[in-house]
């Protein structure tokens, strides 16, 4: 299938239109016309080569919402016209213990990323959602429930599941006290989801500048990490802290905010942190953990949860030809929303 997307051809070049082929449908494949494609901070890190060399040309994008165009003969869950989503994975071994219990992101043989990964059968490099079409095996296609606004659903597939999974893993519910570091794409979803689960949520940020935004989505307020007095007063007041900061930083200043047995879970930055102090960990049996997206079953669960609770990411809709400008804004600072591309202006004929 002929398609078109926006591809990076090297780590220092802007993304440009790129014509390429999607594979012919296998028996268990679903072909999707992409309607909306979210822009994740990890797309930017990947195309910039921050996480190692990439197989260019590379079409990023793993927050995909679209419509089913065609299905292979063995597909049973979807039919032409269904609204569907694709997140960060498009395949896994489907046979190991992790895949068996629905945590394909921790597949013993490595999951296949939506872009930049070799396909398990053909070996060709997967290309992501900044494109008009995608072909994905049925098991990795999600259903977008009717209650969700299609134009604002895409970021749930990465920003949503990345924060939902730790909230579930650490049993957040009524009365839980949750801190969220950073109020960007991931952070604002963490706040909305934790609030919907019944938690009391505090945003942790360098300043209280975004206090109104935090309160508008249900947070109790902002605790400024630069305010030593306020930080000392908040000691041992949280059960879980979700750290969404995507750049190198030190988690030590936040650790004392955790109550005994509390956990700080890193979901934003991938790579070396800038320092680590064991004292607050030891003195309160506190933990530092990490978490990677969520399994397919849980991703369907967060889509359904968002529909049920009318939770939508805060999105700014742009055209695909504005992607480089969006990257520039994202590189400069933290924005409290997600860029989502409306793919309707992208045509295979151009
Ligand atoms: Zn992402
Ligand atoms: Zn597996």
CSV table of C-alpha atoms and ligand atoms in Angstrom, one decimal:
chain,number,residue,atom,x,y,z
A,1,UNK,CA,0.0,0.0,0.0
A,2,UNK,CA,1.4,3.4,-1.0
A,3,UNK,CA,1.5,5.9,1.7
A,4,UNK,CA,3.1,9.2,2.7
A,5,UNK,CA,4.4,10.5,6.0
A,6,UNK,CA,6.9,12.9,7.6
A,7,UNK,CA,10.3,11.4,8.0
A,8,UNK,CA,13.6,12.5,9.6
A,9,UNK,CA,16.5,11.6,7.3
A,10,UNK,CA,19.2,12.3,9.9
A,11,UNK,CA,19.5,13.4,13.5
A,12,UNK,CA,20.0,17.0,12.5
A,13,UNK,CA,17.6,17.5,9.6
A,14,UNK,CA,14.0,18.7,9.7
A,15,UNK,CA,11.3,16.2,8.9
A,16,UNK,CA,10.1,16.3,5.3
A,17,UNK,CA,7.4,14.5,3.3
A,18,UNK,CA,8.3,10.9,2.6
A,19,UNK,CA,6.6,8.5,0.2
A,20,UNK,CA,6.9,4.8,1.1
A,21,UNK,CA,5.1,1.5,1.1
A,22,UNK,CA,3.1,-0.2,3.9
A,23,UNK,CA,3.3,-4.0,3.8
A,24,UNK,CA,0.6,-6.0,2.0
A,25,UNK,CA,-1.9,-7.3,4.5
A,26,UNK,CA,-1.0,-10.5,6.3
A,27,UNK,CA,-4.0,-12.7,7.4
A,28,UNK,CA,-4.1,-11.1,10.9
A,29,UNK,CA,-3.4,-7.5,9.8
A,30,UNK,CA,-5.5,-4.4,10.0
A,31,UNK,CA,-4.9,-1.5,7.6
A,32,UNK,CA,-5.7,1.8,9.2
A,33,UNK,CA,-6.2,5.3,7.7
A,34,UNK,CA,-4.6,7.5,10.3
A,35,UNK,CA,-6.8,10.5,11.2
A,36,UNK,CA,-4.9,11.9,14.2
A,37,UNK,CA,-1.3,11.5,15.3
A,38,UNK,CA,0.1,12.8,18.6
A,39,UNK,CA,3.6,14.1,19.0
A,40,UNK,CA,5.4,12.6,22.0
A,41,UNK,CA,8.5,13.9,23.6
A,42,UNK,CA,10.2,10.5,22.9
A,43,UNK,CA,9.6,11.0,19.2
A,44,UNK,CA,11.8,14.1,19.4
A,45,UNK,CA,14.5,12.3,21.5
A,46,UNK,CA,14.5,9.4,19.0
A,47,UNK,CA,14.8,11.4,15.8
A,48,UNK,CA,17.5,13.6,17.4
A,49,UNK,CA,19.5,10.5,18.1
A,50,UNK,CA,19.5,11.1,21.8
A,51,UNK,CA,18.8,7.4,22.5
A,52,UNK,CA,21.4,6.1,20.1
A,53,UNK,CA,21.7,5.8,16.3
A,54,UNK,CA,18.5,5.4,14.3
A,55,UNK,CA,17.6,3.6,11.0
A,56,UNK,CA,16.9,6.7,8.9
A,57,UNK,CA,14.7,7.6,7.1
A,58,UNK,CA,12.4,7.4,10.1
A,59,UNK,CA,8.7,8.2,10.4
A,60,UNK,CA,8.1,8.7,14.1
A,61,UNK,CA,4.7,8.6,15.9
A,62,UNK,CA,3.1,6.2,18.4
A,63,UNK,CA,-0.1,8.0,19.4
A,64,UNK,CA,-2.3,6.9,16.5
A,65,UNK,CA,-6.0,7.2,16.0
A,66,UNK,CA,-7.7,6.2,12.8
A,67,UNK,CA,-10.3,4.3,10.9
A,68,UNK,CA,-10.1,0.7,9.7
A,69,UNK,CA,-9.7,0.5,5.9
A,70,UNK,CA,-9.2,-3.2,5.3
A,71,UNK,CA,-8.7,-6.3,7.4
A,72,UNK,CA,-6.9,-9.6,6.7
A,73,UNK,CA,-9.0,-12.8,6.5
A,74,UNK,CA,-8.2,-14.0,10.0
A,75,UNK,CA,-9.1,-10.7,11.7
A,76,UNK,CA,-12.1,-11.1,14.0
A,77,UNK,CA,-12.1,-8.1,16.4
A,78,UNK,CA,-12.3,-5.3,13.8
A,79,UNK,CA,-14.2,-4.5,10.7
A,80,UNK,CA,-13.9,-1.8,8.0
A,81,UNK,CA,-14.9,1.6,9.4
A,82,UNK,CA,-14.2,0.9,13.1
A,83,UNK,CA,-12.4,3.7,15.0
A,84,UNK,CA,-9.1,2.3,16.3
A,85,UNK,CA,-5.9,3.2,17.9
A,86,UNK,CA,-2.2,2.1,17.9
A,87,UNK,CA,0.2,2.9,20.7
A,88,UNK,CA,3.9,2.4,21.2
A,89,UNK,CA,4.1,-1.3,20.2
A,90,UNK,CA,3.1,-3.2,17.1
A,91,UNK,CA,4.2,-6.7,18.0
A,92,UNK,CA,5.9,-9.0,20.6
A,93,UNK,CA,6.7,-12.7,20.8
A,94,UNK,CA,3.1,-13.6,22.0
A,95,UNK,CA,4.5,-16.7,23.8
A,96,UNK,CA,6.5,-15.7,26.8
A,97,UNK,CA,5.2,-15.3,30.4
A,98,UNK,CA,5.1,-11.5,30.1
A,99,UNK,CA,3.1,-11.6,26.8
A,100,UNK,CA,0.9,-14.3,28.4
A,101,UNK,CA,-0.2,-12.0,31.2
A,102,UNK,CA,-0.7,-9.0,29.0
A,103,UNK,CA,2.5,-7.1,29.6
A,104,UNK,CA,3.9,-7.2,26.1
A,105,UNK,CA,6.0,-4.1,26.8
A,106,UNK,CA,8.2,-6.4,29.0
A,107,UNK,CA,8.3,-9.2,26.4
A,108,UNK,CA,11.3,-11.5,27.2
A,109,UNK,CA,12.3,-11.3,23.5
A,110,UNK,CA,11.7,-7.5,23.2
A,111,UNK,CA,8.6,-5.8,21.9
A,112,UNK,CA,8.5,-4.4,18.4
A,113,UNK,CA,8.3,-0.6,18.6
A,114,UNK,CA,5.8,1.2,16.4
A,115,UNK,CA,8.7,2.9,14.6
A,116,UNK,CA,12.4,2.2,14.2
A,117,UNK,CA,12.2,-1.5,15.0
A,118,UNK,CA,12.7,-4.5,12.7
A,119,UNK,CA,9.5,-6.3,11.9
A,120,UNK,CA,9.5,-9.8,13.4
A,121,UNK,CA,8.7,-11.5,10.0
A,122,UNK,CA,10.2,-9.4,7.2
A,123,UNK,CA,12.9,-7.6,9.2
A,124,UNK,CA,12.0,-4.3,7.5
A,125,UNK,CA,12.1,-1.2,9.8
A,126,UNK,CA,8.7,-0.2,11.3
A,127,UNK,CA,7.5,3.3,10.5
A,128,UNK,CA,5.2,5.2,12.8
A,129,UNK,CA,2.1,7.4,12.9
A,130,UNK,CA,3.2,10.7,11.3
A,131,UNK,CA,1.7,9.1,8.1
A,132,UNK,CA,-1.5,8.6,6.2
A,133,UNK,CA,-1.8,4.8,6.8
A,134,UNK,CA,-0.4,2.0,9.0
A,135,UNK,CA,-0.7,-1.8,8.9
A,136,UNK,CA,-0.7,-3.5,12.3
A,137,UNK,CA,-1.4,-7.0,13.5
A,138,UNK,CA,-4.8,-7.3,15.1
A,139,UNK,CA,-3.5,-8.0,18.6
A,140,UNK,CA,-1.8,-4.6,18.8
A,141,UNK,CA,-4.8,-2.6,17.6
A,142,UNK,CA,-7.0,-0.9,20.2
A,143,UNK,CA,-10.6,0.1,20.1
A,144,UNK,CA,-11.4,3.8,20.5
A,145,UNK,CA,-14.7,3.9,22.4
A,146,UNK,CA,-17.5,6.0,21.1
A,147,UNK,CA,-17.4,8.3,24.1
A,148,UNK,CA,-14.0,9.7,23.1
A,149,UNK,CA,-13.4,12.7,20.9
A,150,UNK,CA,-11.3,11.2,18.1
A,151,UNK,CA,-9.3,14.4,17.7
A,152,UNK,CA,-8.2,14.4,21.3
A,153,UNK,CA,-7.8,10.6,21.9
A,154,UNK,CA,-4.4,9.9,20.4
A,155,UNK,CA,-2.2,11.0,23.4
A,156,UNK,CA,-4.0,8.4,25.6
A,157,UNK,CA,-2.1,5.8,23.6
A,158,UNK,CA,1.2,6.9,25.1
A,159,UNK,CA,0.9,9.8,27.6
A,160,UNK,CA,-2.2,8.2,29.0
A,161,UNK,CA,-1.1,4.6,29.4
A,162,UNK,CA,2.4,5.6,30.6
A,163,UNK,CA,0.8,7.3,33.6
A,164,UNK,CA,-2.2,5.1,34.0
A,165,UNK,CA,-0.1,1.9,34.4
A,166,UNK,CA,1.9,3.0,37.5
A,167,UNK,CA,-1.3,4.5,39.1
A,168,UNK,CA,-2.8,1.0,38.8
A,169,UNK,CA,0.4,-0.9,39.7
A,170,UNK,CA,0.6,1.1,43.0
A,171,UNK,CA,-3.2,0.7,43.6
A,172,UNK,CA,-4.1,4.4,43.6
A,173,UNK,CA,-7.7,5.0,44.7
A,174,UNK,CA,-9.8,7.0,47.0
A,175,UNK,CA,-7.7,8.8,49.6
A,176,UNK,CA,-4.3,8.1,47.9
A,177,UNK,CA,-1.9,11.0,47.9
A,178,UNK,CA,-0.2,11.4,44.6
A,179,UNK,CA,2.5,13.8,43.5
A,180,UNK,CA,3.1,14.5,39.8
A,181,UNK,CA,6.5,16.1,38.8
A,182,UNK,CA,6.1,18.2,35.7
A,183,UNK,CA,2.9,19.3,34.0
A,184,UNK,CA,3.6,18.5,30.3
A,185,UNK,CA,2.0,15.9,28.1
A,186,UNK,CA,2.5,13.1,30.6
A,187,UNK,CA,2.1,15.1,33.7
A,188,UNK,CA,-1.3,16.6,32.9
A,189,UNK,CA,-2.7,13.1,32.0
A,190,UNK,CA,-1.3,11.7,35.3
A,191,UNK,CA,-3.2,14.5,37.2
A,192,UNK,CA,-6.5,13.9,35.4
A,193,UNK,CA,-6.3,10.1,35.7
A,194,UNK,CA,-5.3,10.1,39.4
A,195,UNK,CA,-8.0,12.6,40.2
A,196,UNK,CA,-10.6,10.4,38.5
A,197,UNK,CA,-9.4,7.5,40.6
A,198,UNK,CA,-10.2,9.5,43.7
A,199,UNK,CA,-6.7,10.6,44.7
A,200,UNK,CA,-5.6,13.9,46.1
A,201,UNK,CA,-3.0,15.2,43.6
A,202,UNK,CA,-0.3,17.7,44.0
A,203,UNK,CA,1.8,19.0,41.1
A,204,UNK,CA,5.5,19.4,41.7
A,205,UNK,CA,7.1,22.1,39.6
A,206,UNK,CA,10.0,24.5,39.8
A,207,UNK,CA,7.6,27.4,40.3
A,208,UNK,CA,3.9,27.9,41.0
A,209,UNK,CA,3.5,29.6,37.6
A,210,UNK,CA,1.2,26.9,36.3
A,211,UNK,CA,-1.0,26.8,39.5
A,212,UNK,CA,-4.2,27.8,37.6
A,213,UNK,CA,-3.6,25.1,35.0
A,214,UNK,CA,-3.0,22.5,37.6
A,215,UNK,CA,-6.1,23.4,39.6
A,216,UNK,CA,-8.2,23.5,36.4
A,217,UNK,CA,-7.6,19.8,35.9
A,218,UNK,CA,-8.3,18.8,39.5
A,219,UNK,CA,-5.0,19.1,41.3
A,220,UNK,CA,-5.0,20.5,44.8
A,221,UNK,CA,-2.3,22.9,43.8
A,222,UNK,CA,1.4,23.2,43.0
A,223,UNK,CA,4.3,22.6,45.4
A,224,UNK,CA,7.3,24.6,44.1
A,225,UNK,CA,10.5,22.5,44.4
A,226,UNK,CA,12.4,25.7,44.8
A,227,UNK,CA,10.5,26.7,47.9
A,228,UNK,CA,12.5,25.1,50.7
A,229,UNK,CA,10.1,25.9,53.4
A,230,UNK,CA,7.1,24.5,51.5
A,231,UNK,CA,9.1,21.4,50.6
A,232,UNK,CA,10.0,20.8,54.2
A,233,UNK,CA,6.4,21.2,55.3
A,234,UNK,CA,5.3,18.6,52.8
A,235,UNK,CA,7.6,15.9,54.1
A,236,UNK,CA,6.2,12.4,54.2
A,237,UNK,CA,2.9,13.6,52.7
A,238,UNK,CA,2.7,11.4,49.5
A,239,UNK,CA,2.2,7.7,48.7
A,240,UNK,CA,3.2,7.8,45.1
A,241,UNK,CA,5.1,10.4,43.0
A,242,UNK,CA,5.0,10.1,39.2
A,243,UNK,CA,8.1,11.7,37.8
A,244,UNK,CA,7.4,12.8,34.2
A,245,UNK,CA,10.4,15.1,33.7
A,246,UNK,CA,11.9,14.2,30.3
A,247,UNK,CA,15.3,15.7,30.8
A,248,UNK,CA,18.3,14.7,33.1
A,249,UNK,CA,17.5,15.6,36.7
A,250,UNK,CA,18.0,14.5,40.3
A,251,UNK,CA,15.1,12.8,42.1
A,252,UNK,CA,16.8,13.2,45.6
A,253,UNK,CA,15.0,16.5,46.5
A,254,UNK,CA,11.6,14.8,46.0
A,255,UNK,CA,12.2,11.6,48.0
A,256,UNK,CA,11.5,13.1,51.4
A,257,UNK,CA,8.0,14.0,50.2
A,258,UNK,CA,7.2,10.3,50.2
A,259,UNK,CA,5.7,8.7,53.2
A,260,UNK,CA,7.2,5.5,54.6
A,261,UNK,CA,7.0,2.8,51.9
A,262,UNK,CA,6.2,5.4,49.3
A,263,UNK,CA,7.4,5.1,45.8
A,264,UNK,CA,8.7,7.6,43.2
A,265,UNK,CA,8.2,6.1,39.8
A,266,UNK,CA,10.2,7.4,36.8
A,267,UNK,CA,8.3,7.5,33.5
A,268,UNK,CA,9.8,10.5,31.8
A,269,UNK,CA,13.6,10.4,31.5
A,270,UNK,CA,15.4,7.5,30.0
A,271,UNK,CA,19.1,7.5,30.8
A,272,UNK,CA,21.5,8.4,33.5
A,273,UNK,CA,20.1,10.7,36.3
A,274,UNK,CA,22.1,13.5,37.7
A,275,UNK,CA,22.8,12.1,41.1
A,276,UNK,CA,21.2,9.9,43.7
A,277,UNK,CA,21.2,10.1,47.5
A,278,UNK,CA,20.3,6.9,49.4
A,279,UNK,CA,19.6,8.6,52.7
A,280,UNK,CA,15.9,9.4,52.2
A,281,UNK,CA,15.4,6.0,50.7
A,282,UNK,CA,16.9,4.1,53.7
A,283,UNK,CA,15.4,6.4,56.3
A,284,UNK,CA,11.8,5.8,55.1
A,285,UNK,CA,11.9,2.5,53.2
A,286,UNK,CA,11.1,4.6,50.2
A,287,UNK,CA,11.5,3.3,46.7
A,288,UNK,CA,12.6,4.6,43.3
A,289,UNK,CA,11.0,2.6,40.5
A,290,UNK,CA,10.5,2.8,36.7
A,291,UNK,CA,7.6,2.0,34.5
A,292,UNK,CA,7.3,1.6,30.7
A,293,UNK,CA,4.0,2.4,29.0
A,294,UNK,CA,1.5,-0.5,29.7
A,295,UNK,CA,0.3,-3.7,28.1
A,296,UNK,CA,-2.3,-3.9,25.4
A,297,UNK,CA,-5.0,-5.0,27.8
A,298,UNK,CA,-4.2,-2.1,30.1
A,299,UNK,CA,-4.1,0.3,27.1
A,300,UNK,CA,-7.6,-0.7,26.2
A,301,UNK,CA,-8.6,-0.3,29.8
A,302,UNK,CA,-7.2,3.3,29.9
A,303,UNK,CA,-9.1,4.2,26.7
A,304,UNK,CA,-12.3,2.8,28.2
A,305,UNK,CA,-11.6,4.6,31.5
A,306,UNK,CA,-11.1,7.9,29.8
A,307,UNK,CA,-14.3,7.5,27.8
A,308,UNK,CA,-16.2,6.6,31.0
A,309,UNK,CA,-14.8,9.5,33.0
A,310,UNK,CA,-14.8,12.0,30.0
A,311,UNK,CA,-11.1,12.5,30.3
A,312,UNK,CA,-9.4,14.0,27.3
A,313,UNK,CA,-5.8,15.1,27.0
A,314,UNK,CA,-5.4,18.8,26.4
A,315,UNK,CA,-4.5,19.0,22.7
A,316,UNK,CA,-3.4,21.6,20.2
A,317,UNK,CA,-4.4,20.4,16.8
A,318,UNK,CA,-1.9,21.2,14.0
A,319,UNK,CA,-1.2,20.2,10.4
A,320,UNK,CA,1.6,17.7,9.6
A,321,UNK,CA,3.5,20.4,7.8
A,322,UNK,CA,3.8,22.2,11.2
A,323,UNK,CA,5.6,19.3,12.9
A,324,UNK,CA,9.0,20.9,12.8
A,325,UNK,CA,7.7,24.1,14.5
A,326,UNK,CA,6.1,21.9,17.2
A,327,UNK,CA,9.4,20.2,17.8
A,328,UNK,CA,11.1,23.6,18.2
A,329,UNK,CA,8.5,24.7,20.8
A,330,UNK,CA,8.8,21.3,22.6
A,331,UNK,CA,12.6,21.6,22.7
A,332,UNK,CA,12.5,25.0,24.3
A,333,UNK,CA,10.2,24.3,27.2
A,334,UNK,CA,7.6,22.3,28.8
A,335,UNK,CA,4.1,22.8,27.4
A,336,UNK,CA,1.1,21.8,29.4
A,337,UNK,CA,-0.6,20.1,26.4
A,338,UNK,CA,0.0,17.7,23.5
A,339,UNK,CA,0.4,18.6,19.9
A,340,UNK,CA,-1.8,16.4,17.8
A,341,UNK,CA,-1.6,16.4,14.0
A,342,UNK,CA,-4.8,16.3,12.0
A,343,UNK,CA,-3.7,14.1,9.1
A,344,UNK,CA,-6.5,15.1,6.7
A,345,UNK,CA,-4.3,17.6,4.8
A,346,UNK,CA,-1.7,14.9,4.0
A,347,UNK,CA,-2.3,13.2,0.7
A,348,UNK,CA,-0.6,10.3,-1.1
A,349,UNK,CA,-1.2,12.2,-4.4
A,350,UNK,CA,1.0,15.2,-3.4
B,1,LIG,ZN1,5.4,8.4,23.7
B,2,LIG,ZN1,6.9,-12.1,24.8
